[in-house]
Coordinates of C-alpha atoms in Angstrom, one line a residue:
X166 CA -49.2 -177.0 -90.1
X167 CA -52.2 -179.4 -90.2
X168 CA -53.7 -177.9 -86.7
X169 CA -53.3 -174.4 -88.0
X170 CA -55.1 -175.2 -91.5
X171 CA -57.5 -176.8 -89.5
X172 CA -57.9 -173.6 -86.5
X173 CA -58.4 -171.0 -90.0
X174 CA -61.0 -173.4 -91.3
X175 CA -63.4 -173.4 -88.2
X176 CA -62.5 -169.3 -87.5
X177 CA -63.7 -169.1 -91.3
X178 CA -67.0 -171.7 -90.7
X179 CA -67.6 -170.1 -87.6
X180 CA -67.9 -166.8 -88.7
X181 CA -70.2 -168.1 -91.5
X182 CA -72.4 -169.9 -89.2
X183 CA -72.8 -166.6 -87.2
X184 CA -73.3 -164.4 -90.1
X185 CA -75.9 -166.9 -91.1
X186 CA -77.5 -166.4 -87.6
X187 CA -77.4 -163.2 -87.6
X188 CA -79.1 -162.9 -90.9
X189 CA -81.8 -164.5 -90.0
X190 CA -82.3 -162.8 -86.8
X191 CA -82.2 -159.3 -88.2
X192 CA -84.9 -161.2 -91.2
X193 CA -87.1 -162.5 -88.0
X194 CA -86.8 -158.8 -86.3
X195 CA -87.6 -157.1 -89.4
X196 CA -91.5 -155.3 -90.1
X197 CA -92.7 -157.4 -92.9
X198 CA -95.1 -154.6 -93.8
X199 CA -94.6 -151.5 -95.6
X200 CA -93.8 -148.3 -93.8
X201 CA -92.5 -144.7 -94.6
X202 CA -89.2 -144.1 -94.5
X203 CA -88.5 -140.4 -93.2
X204 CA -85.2 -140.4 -94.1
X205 CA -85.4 -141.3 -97.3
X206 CA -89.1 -139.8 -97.8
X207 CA -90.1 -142.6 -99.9
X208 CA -92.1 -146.5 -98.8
X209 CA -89.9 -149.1 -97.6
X210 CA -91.1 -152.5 -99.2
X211 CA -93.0 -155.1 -97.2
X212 CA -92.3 -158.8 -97.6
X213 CA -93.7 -160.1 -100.7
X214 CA -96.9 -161.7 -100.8
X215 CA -96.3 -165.7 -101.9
X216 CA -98.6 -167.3 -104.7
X217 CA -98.7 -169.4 -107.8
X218 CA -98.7 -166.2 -109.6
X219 CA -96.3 -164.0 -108.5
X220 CA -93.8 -167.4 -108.1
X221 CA -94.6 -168.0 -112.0
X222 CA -93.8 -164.6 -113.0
X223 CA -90.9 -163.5 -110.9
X224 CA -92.5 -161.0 -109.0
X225 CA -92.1 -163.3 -105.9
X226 CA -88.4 -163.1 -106.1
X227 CA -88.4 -159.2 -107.0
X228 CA -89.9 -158.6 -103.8
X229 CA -88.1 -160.8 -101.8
X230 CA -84.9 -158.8 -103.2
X231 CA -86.9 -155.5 -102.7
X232 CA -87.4 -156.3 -98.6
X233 CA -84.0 -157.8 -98.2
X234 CA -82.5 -154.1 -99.0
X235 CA -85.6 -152.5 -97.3
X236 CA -86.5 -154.5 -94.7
X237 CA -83.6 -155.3 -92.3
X238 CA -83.9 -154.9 -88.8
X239 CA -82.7 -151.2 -87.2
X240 CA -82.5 -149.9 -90.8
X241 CA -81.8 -146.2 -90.4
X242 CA -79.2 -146.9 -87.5
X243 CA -78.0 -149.5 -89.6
X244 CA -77.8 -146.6 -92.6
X245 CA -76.5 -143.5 -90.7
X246 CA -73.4 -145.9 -88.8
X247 CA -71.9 -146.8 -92.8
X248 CA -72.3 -143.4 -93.7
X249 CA -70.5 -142.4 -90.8
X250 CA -68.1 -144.9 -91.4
X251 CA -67.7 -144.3 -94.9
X252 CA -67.2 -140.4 -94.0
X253 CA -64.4 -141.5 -91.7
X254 CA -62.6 -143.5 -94.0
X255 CA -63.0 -141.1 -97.0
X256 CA -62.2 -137.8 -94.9
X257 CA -59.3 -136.6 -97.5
X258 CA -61.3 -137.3 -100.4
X259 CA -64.6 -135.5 -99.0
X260 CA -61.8 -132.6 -97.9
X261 CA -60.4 -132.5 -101.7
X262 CA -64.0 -133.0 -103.1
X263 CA -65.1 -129.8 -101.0
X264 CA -62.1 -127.8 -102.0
X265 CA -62.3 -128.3 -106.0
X266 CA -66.5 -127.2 -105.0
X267 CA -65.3 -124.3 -103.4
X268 CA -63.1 -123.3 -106.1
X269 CA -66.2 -123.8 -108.5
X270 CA -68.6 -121.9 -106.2
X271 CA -66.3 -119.5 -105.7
X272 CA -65.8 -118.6 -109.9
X273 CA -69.7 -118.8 -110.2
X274 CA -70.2 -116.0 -107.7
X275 CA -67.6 -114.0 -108.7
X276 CA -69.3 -113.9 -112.2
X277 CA -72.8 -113.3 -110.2
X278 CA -70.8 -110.0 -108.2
X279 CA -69.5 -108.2 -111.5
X280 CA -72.3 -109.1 -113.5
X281 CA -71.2 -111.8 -116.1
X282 CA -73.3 -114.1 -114.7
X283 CA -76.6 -112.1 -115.4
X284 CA -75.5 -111.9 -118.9
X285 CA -75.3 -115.3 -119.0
X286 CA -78.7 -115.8 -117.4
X287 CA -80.2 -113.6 -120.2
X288 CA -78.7 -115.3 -122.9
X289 CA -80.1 -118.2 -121.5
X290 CA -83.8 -117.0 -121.0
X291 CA -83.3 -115.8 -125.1
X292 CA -82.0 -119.4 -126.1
X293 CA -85.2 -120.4 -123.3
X294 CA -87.9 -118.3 -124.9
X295 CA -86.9 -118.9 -128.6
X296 CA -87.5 -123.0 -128.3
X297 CA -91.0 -123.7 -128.1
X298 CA -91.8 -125.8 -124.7
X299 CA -94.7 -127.7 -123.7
X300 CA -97.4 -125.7 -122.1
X301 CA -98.0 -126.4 -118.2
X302 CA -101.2 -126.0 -116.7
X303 CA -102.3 -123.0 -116.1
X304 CA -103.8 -120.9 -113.3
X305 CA -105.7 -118.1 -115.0
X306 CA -104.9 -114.7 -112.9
X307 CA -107.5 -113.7 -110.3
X308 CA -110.5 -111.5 -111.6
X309 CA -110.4 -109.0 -109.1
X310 CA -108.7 -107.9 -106.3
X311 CA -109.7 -109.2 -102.7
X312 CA -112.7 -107.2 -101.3
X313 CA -111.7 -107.9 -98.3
X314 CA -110.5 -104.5 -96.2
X315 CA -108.0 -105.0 -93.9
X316 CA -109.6 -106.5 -90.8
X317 CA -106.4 -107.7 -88.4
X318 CA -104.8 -105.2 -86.1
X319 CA -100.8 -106.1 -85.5
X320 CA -100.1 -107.3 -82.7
X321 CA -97.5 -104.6 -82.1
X322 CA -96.5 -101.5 -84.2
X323 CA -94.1 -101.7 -87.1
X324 CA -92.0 -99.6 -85.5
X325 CA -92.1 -101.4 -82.3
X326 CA -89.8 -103.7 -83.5
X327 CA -86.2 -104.1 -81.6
X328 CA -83.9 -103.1 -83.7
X329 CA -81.8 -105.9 -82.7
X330 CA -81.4 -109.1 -84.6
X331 CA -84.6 -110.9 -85.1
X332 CA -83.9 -113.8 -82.5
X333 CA -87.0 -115.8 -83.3
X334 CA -86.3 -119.6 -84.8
X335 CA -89.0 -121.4 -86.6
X336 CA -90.8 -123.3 -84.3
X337 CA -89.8 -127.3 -85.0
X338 CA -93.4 -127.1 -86.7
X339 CA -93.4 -124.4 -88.7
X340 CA -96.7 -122.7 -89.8
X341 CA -96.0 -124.1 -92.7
X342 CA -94.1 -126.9 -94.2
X343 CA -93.8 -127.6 -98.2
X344 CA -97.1 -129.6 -99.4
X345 CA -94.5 -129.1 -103.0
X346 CA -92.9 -132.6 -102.4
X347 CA -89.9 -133.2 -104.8
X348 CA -91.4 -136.3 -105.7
X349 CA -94.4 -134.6 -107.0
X350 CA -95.9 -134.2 -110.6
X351 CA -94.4 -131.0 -112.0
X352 CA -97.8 -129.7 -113.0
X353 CA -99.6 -130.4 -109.9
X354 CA -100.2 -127.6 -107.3
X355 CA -99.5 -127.5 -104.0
X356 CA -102.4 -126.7 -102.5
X357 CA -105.5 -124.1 -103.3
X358 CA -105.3 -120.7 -102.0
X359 CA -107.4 -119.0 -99.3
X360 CA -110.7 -118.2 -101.1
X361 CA -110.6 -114.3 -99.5
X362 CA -107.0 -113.2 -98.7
X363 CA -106.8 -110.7 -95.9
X364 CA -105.0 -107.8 -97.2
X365 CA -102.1 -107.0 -94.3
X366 CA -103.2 -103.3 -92.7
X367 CA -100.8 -100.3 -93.3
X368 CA -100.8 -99.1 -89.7
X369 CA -99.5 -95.4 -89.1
X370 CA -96.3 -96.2 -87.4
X371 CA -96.0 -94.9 -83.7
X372 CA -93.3 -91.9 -83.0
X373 CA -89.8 -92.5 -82.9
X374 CA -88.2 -93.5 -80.0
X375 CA -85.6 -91.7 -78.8
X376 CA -82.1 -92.4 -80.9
X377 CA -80.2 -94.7 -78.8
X378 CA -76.2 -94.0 -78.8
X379 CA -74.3 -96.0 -81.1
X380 CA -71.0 -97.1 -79.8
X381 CA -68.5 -98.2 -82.2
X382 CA -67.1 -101.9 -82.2
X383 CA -63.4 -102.2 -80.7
X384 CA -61.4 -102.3 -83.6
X385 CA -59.5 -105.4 -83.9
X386 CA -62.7 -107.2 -83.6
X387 CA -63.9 -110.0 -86.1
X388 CA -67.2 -111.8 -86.3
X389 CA -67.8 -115.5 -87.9
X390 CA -70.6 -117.7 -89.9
X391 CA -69.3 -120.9 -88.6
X392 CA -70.6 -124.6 -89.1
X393 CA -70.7 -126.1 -85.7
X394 CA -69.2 -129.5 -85.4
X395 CA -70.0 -129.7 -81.7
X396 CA -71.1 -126.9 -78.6
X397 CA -67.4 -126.3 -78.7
X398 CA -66.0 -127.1 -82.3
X399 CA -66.9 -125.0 -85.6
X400 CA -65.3 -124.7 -89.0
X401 CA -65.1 -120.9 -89.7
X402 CA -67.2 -120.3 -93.5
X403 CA -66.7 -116.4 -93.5
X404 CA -65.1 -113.7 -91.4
X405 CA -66.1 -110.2 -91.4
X406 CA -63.8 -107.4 -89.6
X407 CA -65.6 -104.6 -87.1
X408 CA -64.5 -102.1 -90.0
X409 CA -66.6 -103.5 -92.7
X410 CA -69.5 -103.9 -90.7
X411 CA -69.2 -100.5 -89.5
X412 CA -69.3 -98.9 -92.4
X413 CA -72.2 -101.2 -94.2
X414 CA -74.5 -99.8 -90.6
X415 CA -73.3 -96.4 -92.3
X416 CA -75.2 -97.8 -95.3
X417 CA -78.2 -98.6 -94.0
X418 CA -78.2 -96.1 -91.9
X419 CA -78.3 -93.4 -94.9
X420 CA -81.4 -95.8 -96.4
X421 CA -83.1 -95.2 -93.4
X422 CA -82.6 -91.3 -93.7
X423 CA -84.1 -91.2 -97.1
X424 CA -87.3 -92.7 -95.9
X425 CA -90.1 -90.5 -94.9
X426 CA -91.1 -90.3 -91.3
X427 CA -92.1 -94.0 -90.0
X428 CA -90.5 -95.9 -92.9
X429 CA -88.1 -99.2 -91.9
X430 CA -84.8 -100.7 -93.3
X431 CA -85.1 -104.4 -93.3
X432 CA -81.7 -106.3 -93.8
X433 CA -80.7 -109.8 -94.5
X434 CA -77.9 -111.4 -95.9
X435 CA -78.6 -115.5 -96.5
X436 CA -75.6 -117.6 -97.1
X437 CA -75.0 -119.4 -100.7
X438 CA -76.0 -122.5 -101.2
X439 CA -73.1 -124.5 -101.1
X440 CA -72.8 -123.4 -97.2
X441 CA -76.2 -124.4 -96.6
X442 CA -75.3 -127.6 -98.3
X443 CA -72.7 -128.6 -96.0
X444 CA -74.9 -128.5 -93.3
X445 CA -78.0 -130.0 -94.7
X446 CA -76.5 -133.2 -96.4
X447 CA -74.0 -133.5 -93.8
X448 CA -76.3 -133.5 -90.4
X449 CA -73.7 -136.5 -89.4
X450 CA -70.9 -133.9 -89.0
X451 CA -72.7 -130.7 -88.4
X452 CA -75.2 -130.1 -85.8
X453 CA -76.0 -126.4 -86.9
X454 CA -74.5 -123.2 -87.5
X455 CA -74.3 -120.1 -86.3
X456 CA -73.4 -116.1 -87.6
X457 CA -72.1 -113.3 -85.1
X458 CA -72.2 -111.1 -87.3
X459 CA -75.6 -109.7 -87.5
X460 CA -75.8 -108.9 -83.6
X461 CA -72.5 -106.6 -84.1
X462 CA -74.4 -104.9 -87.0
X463 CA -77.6 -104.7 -84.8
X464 CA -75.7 -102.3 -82.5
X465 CA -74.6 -100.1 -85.2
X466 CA -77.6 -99.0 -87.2
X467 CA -80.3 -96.2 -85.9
X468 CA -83.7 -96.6 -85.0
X469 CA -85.7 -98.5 -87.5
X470 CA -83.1 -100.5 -89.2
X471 CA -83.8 -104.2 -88.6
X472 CA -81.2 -106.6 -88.8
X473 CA -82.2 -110.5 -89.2
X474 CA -80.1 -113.4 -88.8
X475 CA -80.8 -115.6 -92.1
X476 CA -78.2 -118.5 -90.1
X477 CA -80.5 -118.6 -87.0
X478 CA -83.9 -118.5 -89.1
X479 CA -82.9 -121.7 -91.4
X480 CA -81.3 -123.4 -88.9
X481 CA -84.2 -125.8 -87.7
X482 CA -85.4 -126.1 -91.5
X483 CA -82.2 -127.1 -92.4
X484 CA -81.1 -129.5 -90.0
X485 CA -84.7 -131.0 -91.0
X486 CA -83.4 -131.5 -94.4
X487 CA -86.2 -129.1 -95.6
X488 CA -85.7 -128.1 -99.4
X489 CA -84.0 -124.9 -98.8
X490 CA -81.4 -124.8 -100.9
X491 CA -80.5 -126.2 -104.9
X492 CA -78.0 -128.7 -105.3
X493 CA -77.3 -127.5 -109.2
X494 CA -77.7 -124.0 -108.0
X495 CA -76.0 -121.3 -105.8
X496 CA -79.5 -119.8 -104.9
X497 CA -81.9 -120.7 -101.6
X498 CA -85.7 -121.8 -102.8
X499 CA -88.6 -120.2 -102.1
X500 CA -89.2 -121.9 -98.9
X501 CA -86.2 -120.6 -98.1
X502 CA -87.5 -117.0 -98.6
X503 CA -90.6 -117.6 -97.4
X504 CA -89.6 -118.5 -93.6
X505 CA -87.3 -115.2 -93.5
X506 CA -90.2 -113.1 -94.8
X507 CA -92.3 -114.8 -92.1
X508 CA -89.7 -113.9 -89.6
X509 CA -89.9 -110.8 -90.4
X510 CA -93.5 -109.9 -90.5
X511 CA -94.0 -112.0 -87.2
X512 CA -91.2 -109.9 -85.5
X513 CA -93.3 -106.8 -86.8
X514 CA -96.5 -108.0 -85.2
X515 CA -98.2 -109.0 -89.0
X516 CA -99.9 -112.2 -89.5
X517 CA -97.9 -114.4 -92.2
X518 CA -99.4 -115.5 -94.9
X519 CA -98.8 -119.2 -95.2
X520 CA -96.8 -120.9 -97.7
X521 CA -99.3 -123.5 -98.5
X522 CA -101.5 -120.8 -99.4
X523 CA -100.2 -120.0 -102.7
X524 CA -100.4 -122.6 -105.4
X525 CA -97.1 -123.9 -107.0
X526 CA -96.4 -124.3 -110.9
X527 CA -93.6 -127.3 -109.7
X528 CA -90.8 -127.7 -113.1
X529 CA -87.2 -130.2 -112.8
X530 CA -84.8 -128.1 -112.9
X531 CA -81.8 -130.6 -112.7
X532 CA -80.2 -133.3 -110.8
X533 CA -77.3 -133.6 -109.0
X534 CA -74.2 -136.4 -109.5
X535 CA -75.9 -138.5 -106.8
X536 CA -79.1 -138.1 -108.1
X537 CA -81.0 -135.5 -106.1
X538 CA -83.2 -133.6 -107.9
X539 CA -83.4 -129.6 -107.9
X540 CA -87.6 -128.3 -108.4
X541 CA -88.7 -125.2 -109.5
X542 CA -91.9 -123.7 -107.6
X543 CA -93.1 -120.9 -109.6
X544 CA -95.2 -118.7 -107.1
X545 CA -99.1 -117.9 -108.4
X546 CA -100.0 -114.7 -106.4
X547 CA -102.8 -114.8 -104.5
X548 CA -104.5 -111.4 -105.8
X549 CA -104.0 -109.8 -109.4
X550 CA -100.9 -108.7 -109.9
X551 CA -98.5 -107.1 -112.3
X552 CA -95.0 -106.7 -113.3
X553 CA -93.4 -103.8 -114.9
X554 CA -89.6 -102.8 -116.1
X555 CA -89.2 -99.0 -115.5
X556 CA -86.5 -96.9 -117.3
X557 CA -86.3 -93.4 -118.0
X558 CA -88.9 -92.6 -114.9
X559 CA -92.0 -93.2 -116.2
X560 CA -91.2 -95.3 -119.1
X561 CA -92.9 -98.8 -118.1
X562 CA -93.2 -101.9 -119.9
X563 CA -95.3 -104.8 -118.7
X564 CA -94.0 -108.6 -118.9
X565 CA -95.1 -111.6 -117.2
X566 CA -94.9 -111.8 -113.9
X567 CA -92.8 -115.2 -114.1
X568 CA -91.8 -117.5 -116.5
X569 CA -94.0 -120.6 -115.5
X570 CA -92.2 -122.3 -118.7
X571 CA -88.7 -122.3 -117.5
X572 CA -86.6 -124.9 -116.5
X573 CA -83.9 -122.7 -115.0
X574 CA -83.8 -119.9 -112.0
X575 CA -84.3 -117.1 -114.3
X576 CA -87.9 -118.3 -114.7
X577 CA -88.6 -116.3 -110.7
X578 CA -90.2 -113.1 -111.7
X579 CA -89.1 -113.3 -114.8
X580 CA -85.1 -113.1 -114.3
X581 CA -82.9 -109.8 -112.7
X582 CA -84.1 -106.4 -115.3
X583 CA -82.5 -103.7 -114.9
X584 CA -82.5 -100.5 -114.0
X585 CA -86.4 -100.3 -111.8
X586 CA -89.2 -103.1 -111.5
X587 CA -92.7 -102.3 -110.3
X588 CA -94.7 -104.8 -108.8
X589 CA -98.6 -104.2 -108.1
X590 CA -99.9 -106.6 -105.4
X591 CA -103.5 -105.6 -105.6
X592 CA -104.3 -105.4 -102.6
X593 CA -105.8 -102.5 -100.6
X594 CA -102.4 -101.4 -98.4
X595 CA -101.4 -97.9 -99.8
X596 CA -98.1 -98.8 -98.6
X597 CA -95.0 -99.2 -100.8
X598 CA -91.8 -101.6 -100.4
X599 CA -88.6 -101.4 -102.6
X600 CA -86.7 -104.3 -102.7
X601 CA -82.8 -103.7 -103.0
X602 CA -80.9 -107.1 -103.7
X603 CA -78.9 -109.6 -105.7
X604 CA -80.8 -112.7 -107.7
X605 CA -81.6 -114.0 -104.0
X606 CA -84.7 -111.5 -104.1
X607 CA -86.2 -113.2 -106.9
X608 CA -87.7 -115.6 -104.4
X609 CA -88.1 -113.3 -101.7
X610 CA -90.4 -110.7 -103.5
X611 CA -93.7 -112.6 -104.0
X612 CA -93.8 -113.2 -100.8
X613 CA -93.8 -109.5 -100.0
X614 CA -96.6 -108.8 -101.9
X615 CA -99.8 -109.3 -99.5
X616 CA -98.2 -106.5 -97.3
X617 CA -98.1 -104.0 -99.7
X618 CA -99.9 -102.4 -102.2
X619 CA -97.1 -101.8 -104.4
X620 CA -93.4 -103.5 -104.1
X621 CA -90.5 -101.8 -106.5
X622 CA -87.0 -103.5 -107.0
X623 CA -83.6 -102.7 -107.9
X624 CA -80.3 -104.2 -108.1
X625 CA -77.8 -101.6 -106.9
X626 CA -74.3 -103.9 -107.9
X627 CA -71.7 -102.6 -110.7
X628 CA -73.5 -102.5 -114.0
X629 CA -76.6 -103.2 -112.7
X630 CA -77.9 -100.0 -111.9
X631 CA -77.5 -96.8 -114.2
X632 CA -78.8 -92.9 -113.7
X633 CA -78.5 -92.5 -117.1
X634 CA -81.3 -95.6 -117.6
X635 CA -83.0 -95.2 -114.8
X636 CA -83.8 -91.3 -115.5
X637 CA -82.7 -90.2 -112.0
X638 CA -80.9 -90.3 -109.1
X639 CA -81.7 -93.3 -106.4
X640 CA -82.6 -90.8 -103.7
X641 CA -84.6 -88.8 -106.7
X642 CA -86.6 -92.9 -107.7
X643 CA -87.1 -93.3 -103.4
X644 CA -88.9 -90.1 -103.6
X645 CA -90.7 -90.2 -106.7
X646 CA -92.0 -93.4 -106.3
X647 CA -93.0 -92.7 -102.7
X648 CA -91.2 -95.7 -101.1
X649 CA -92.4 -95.7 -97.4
X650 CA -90.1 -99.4 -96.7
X651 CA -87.0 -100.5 -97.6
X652 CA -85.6 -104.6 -97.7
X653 CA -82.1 -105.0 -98.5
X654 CA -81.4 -109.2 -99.1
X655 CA -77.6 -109.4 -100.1
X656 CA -76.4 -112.9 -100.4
X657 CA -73.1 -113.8 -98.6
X658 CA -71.2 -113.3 -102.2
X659 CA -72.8 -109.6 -102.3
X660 CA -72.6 -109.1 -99.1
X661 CA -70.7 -107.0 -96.3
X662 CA -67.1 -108.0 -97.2
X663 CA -67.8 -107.7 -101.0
X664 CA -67.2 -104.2 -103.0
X665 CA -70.9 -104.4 -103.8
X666 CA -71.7 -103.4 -100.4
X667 CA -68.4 -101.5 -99.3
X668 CA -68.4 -99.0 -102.3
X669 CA -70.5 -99.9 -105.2
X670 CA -74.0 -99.1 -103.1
X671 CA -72.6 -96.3 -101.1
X672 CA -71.8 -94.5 -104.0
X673 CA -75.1 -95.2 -106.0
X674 CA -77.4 -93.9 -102.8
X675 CA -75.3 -91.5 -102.0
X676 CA -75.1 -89.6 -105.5
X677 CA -76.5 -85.8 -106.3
X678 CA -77.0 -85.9 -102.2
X679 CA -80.9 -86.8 -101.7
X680 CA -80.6 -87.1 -97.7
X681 CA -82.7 -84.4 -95.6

C-alpha cells in the first residue's frame, strides 16, 4: 500500500517538475518584444520593463501577467490546436448551437422575402430619425463634377464578355484591402479620395455575336453551394434543381430582351451571412466553398447575360477573415460588394475603382455574444451625387443619399423605398444602370456609380413593387427611363429557389407585354 502511495506521489512530483520545465522553456523561447498578432489583429505584449517605479506601482506585475498570456512560445499553434480541440470535444453542442442559428436565420429571411422585415426596418429608421444623435463629421459633397473626360479605353468591349460565369478569384492581394480597420475611430476615414476621378467611358458595344444554342439541362439534375471540409468532403448549404434554374435563365433572358441593342444583364446571387459565417470563423473545419450552380445557369441565358459566381469571388477574402460579412446581421458589407462589383467591371475590360478611394463615415453597429464587433462604412461618393424616390413616373422626391447617422443597415442609401430610386453619379457616362435586387444592393450600388451617369433601382419582390405607384408598367419604367444595363443581385433567401424569383418577378416584367 505504502509502495503504491509512494509510486502516485513521484508520477504526481514528476509531472510537476516537468510542467515546471517546460514552463520555463516555453518563457526562455518566448519574443520578449512586442509584435503583431495577425490572428488576432491586435499587439501581443512584450515583457515588462523592471524598475523602482513600475515595481512600486504594480505596473511590473501587470505586465508580467500581460506577457505570460501573450508571450508564450509557438502562440498561434499553441491557439489554433485548443480550438481545435475544443471544437472536437464540443461537436454536438456546436451542431445544436448551429441548428437553433438556422432556425433564427431562417425566420429573419422569411420576414426579409414577404416583406415584414422592411416594415420593420422603417419603423426602425422612424424611431432612428425621431431621437436626436450626435453629429459625425462630415464630408461636405463635392462642388462639381470631375472635369475629367473619359480618358481609359477598356481593355476589351462590354460585350466581349463570356457569357459564362466570371471565373476570376481576387488575387491573394487584392487591389484593395479595407484601410476601415474594425478597431478604428468611428469618425475617422479611411483614406482621402483620388483628387480627379476618371469617369469610366461608355463605349459603343460591338455587334452581337451570333446566338449560341441553348441546350436544356438533363432533368433530374441538381446543383449545390457546399462548404468544403476537405478536396473530397462538403456539407451541402443549398440545392437547386435543373427546373428552377431553367426557368430563372427564362428570366433573365426576357431582361435581356427588353434592353436596347448592346445593353447586358448582370446576375449575382451572394449567400446570407450566416453561410459566409461558417466558413469565415470556422477556417479550422472549412477550407472553402464552392457553388455549381451558376455554371449550369451560364449555359442557359442568351448572349449578353453574365452570370458571376459570388462563392468563387469571396472565397480568398473570406478564408482571410476579411470583414465581409456582419455577425448581428444577415447582410454582406460593403467590401463584400465592392470585390463583386470589381469582378465584374474587370471581366468587362473597365478599370475598378478602388475601395480605398472612397472615404468611410465608420459607425458600431453591434457586437456579437463573443464580442466581435459589427461596423458600419457609410460610402462618401466620389463625385456629386443625388438620390431620388420616383412614383407616379415623374413624381421625384430628393432625400439623402445615406444616413451617415444610423447605427443600423438601413442607414446604406438610405434604406429599401419603394416603388423607383434614381441615382445621379455625376459623372460624364451617358450611360444608365438599373439595379434590380433585395436589401443586398444597398451596398452594391455606390459602387456602381463611377460607371454610369445615372444608376436607377427597384425591388421587384411581393409588395415591394406596385404599377399602380410606380405609374407604369416595368417594361414601360425600362423604356422611359432609357435603361441601357441591367444588375440583378438576389441574395440566397431571394434567390432562384424562392417565389421571388420563380413567379413574383416573372410576372412583374412580364406584365402589359413590353418585349420587342
Amino acid at each position: 500500500m505504502k509502495q503504491r502511495r509512494r509510486g502516485a506521489f513521484l508520477a504526481a512530483l514528476w509531472w510537476l517538475v516537468g510542467c515546471l520545465c517546460l514552463g520555463v522553456l516555453l518563457l526562455l523561447l518566448a519574443p520578449r518584444q512586442e509584435r503583431f498578432s495577425e490572428q488576432e489583429n491586435r499587439m501581443l505584449a512584450g515583457f515588462p520593463s523592471f524598475s523602482r517605479e513600475t515595481l512600486a506601482s504594480g505596473a511590473f506585475f501587470t505586465g508580467v501577467e500581460d506577457y505570460l498570456s501573450d508571450g508564450f512560445f509557438a502562440r498561434a499553434d499553441v491557439i489554433e490546436a485548443a480550438e481545435a480541440s475544443l471544437e472536437l470535444f464540443n461537436h454536438q453542442t456546436e451542431e445544436q448551437r448551429q441548428i437553433q442559428q438556422e432556425a433564427e436565420t431562417n425566420a429573419l429571411l422569411a420576414a426579409d422575402a414577404d416583406g415584414s422585415l422592411w416594415e420593420e426596418e422603417m419603423a426602425e429608421e422612424a424611431r432612428e430619425e425621431a431621437e436626436p444623435q450626435e453629429d459625425g463629421p462630415t464630408r461636405p459633397a463635392p462642388s462639381a463634377a470631375p472635369s475629367v473626360t473619359p480618358s481609359a479605353t477598356p481593355a476589351a468591349s462590354p460585350t466581349a464578355a463570356p457569357s459564362v460565369t466570371a471565373s476570376a478569384t481576387p488575387a491573394a492581394s487584392p487591389t484593395a484591402v479595407p484601410s476601415v480597420a474594425a478597431s478604428a475611430a468611428p469618425s475617422a476615414a479611411a483614406v482621402m479620395p483620388a483628387a480627379s476621378p476618371s469617369a469610366i467611358p461608355s463605349a459603343t458595344p460591338t455587334a452581337a455575336p451570333t446566338p449560341r444554342v441553348i441546350v436544356p439541362l438533363a432533368e433530374n439534375e441538381s446543383y449545390r453551394l457546399e462548404l468544403l471540409e476537405s478536396e473530397t468532403e462538403a456539407s451541402r448549404i443549398y440545392e437547386y434543381s435543373a427546373a428552377n434554374v431553367m426557368t430563372f435563365a427564362k428570366t433573365l433572358n426576357y431582361l435581356k430582351a427588353l434592353l436596347p441593342d448592346g445593353g447586358e444583364v448582370h446576375y449575382l446571387q451572394p449567400p446570407v451571412a450566416e453561410v459566409g459565417r461558417r466558413l469565415s470563423v470556422r477556417t479550422s473545419r472549412y477550407i472553402g466553398w464552392r457553388s455549381a450552380m451558376e455554371d449550369a445557369l451560364a449555359t442557359q441565358v442568351t448572349d449578353g447575360v453574365h452570370i458571376y459566381n459570388v462563392p468563387e469571388i469571396l472565397n480568398g477574402p473570406l478564408t482571410d477573415k476579411q470583414d465581409i460579412y456582419y455577425y448581428t446581421d444577415h447582410h454582406w458589407t460593403p467590401l463584400g460588394a465592392w470585390y463583386a462589383v470589381e469582378a465584374i467591371m474587370r471581366e468587362r475590360g473597365y478599370p475598378a475603382v478602388a475601395y480605398d478611394a472612397y472615404e468611410y463615415q465608420s459607425r458600431i453597429m453591434r457586437r456579437d455574444q463573443v464580442g466581435r464587433e459589427d461596423w458600419l462604412h457609410f460610402l462618401y461618393p466620389l463625385a456629386p451625387t443625388h438620390s431620388y424616390v420616383l412614383t407616379n413616373l415623374t413624381n421625384e422626391t430628393e432625400i439623402p443619399f445615406m444616413n451617415y447617422k444610423s447605427t443600423t443597415y438601413t442607414g446604406y442609401i438610405n434604406n429599401t423605398r419603394t416603388p423607383w430610386r434614381r441615382f445621379t453619379s455625376g459623372y460624364g457616362s451617358q450611360r444608365r444602370a438599373l439595379l434590380i435586387s433585395d436589401s443586398f444592393g444597398n451596398v452594391f450600388l455606390p459602387y456602381l456609380l463611377p460607371y454610369y451617369g445615372e444608376v436607377h433601382m427597384t425591388d421587384l419582390r411581393a409588395s415591394y413593387f406596385k404599377e399602380s405607384e410606380a405609374g407604369g408598367t416595368f417594361a414601360e419604367l425600362l423604356k422611359y427611363h432609357q435603361i441601357d444595363d441591367i444588375y440583378v443581385v438576389l441574395s440566397t433567401s431571394n434567390g432562384i429557389n424562392s417565389k421571388n424569383s420563380l413567379e413574383v418577378m416573372w410576372n412583374t416584367i412580364t406584365a402589359g407585354g413590353g418585349q420587342s
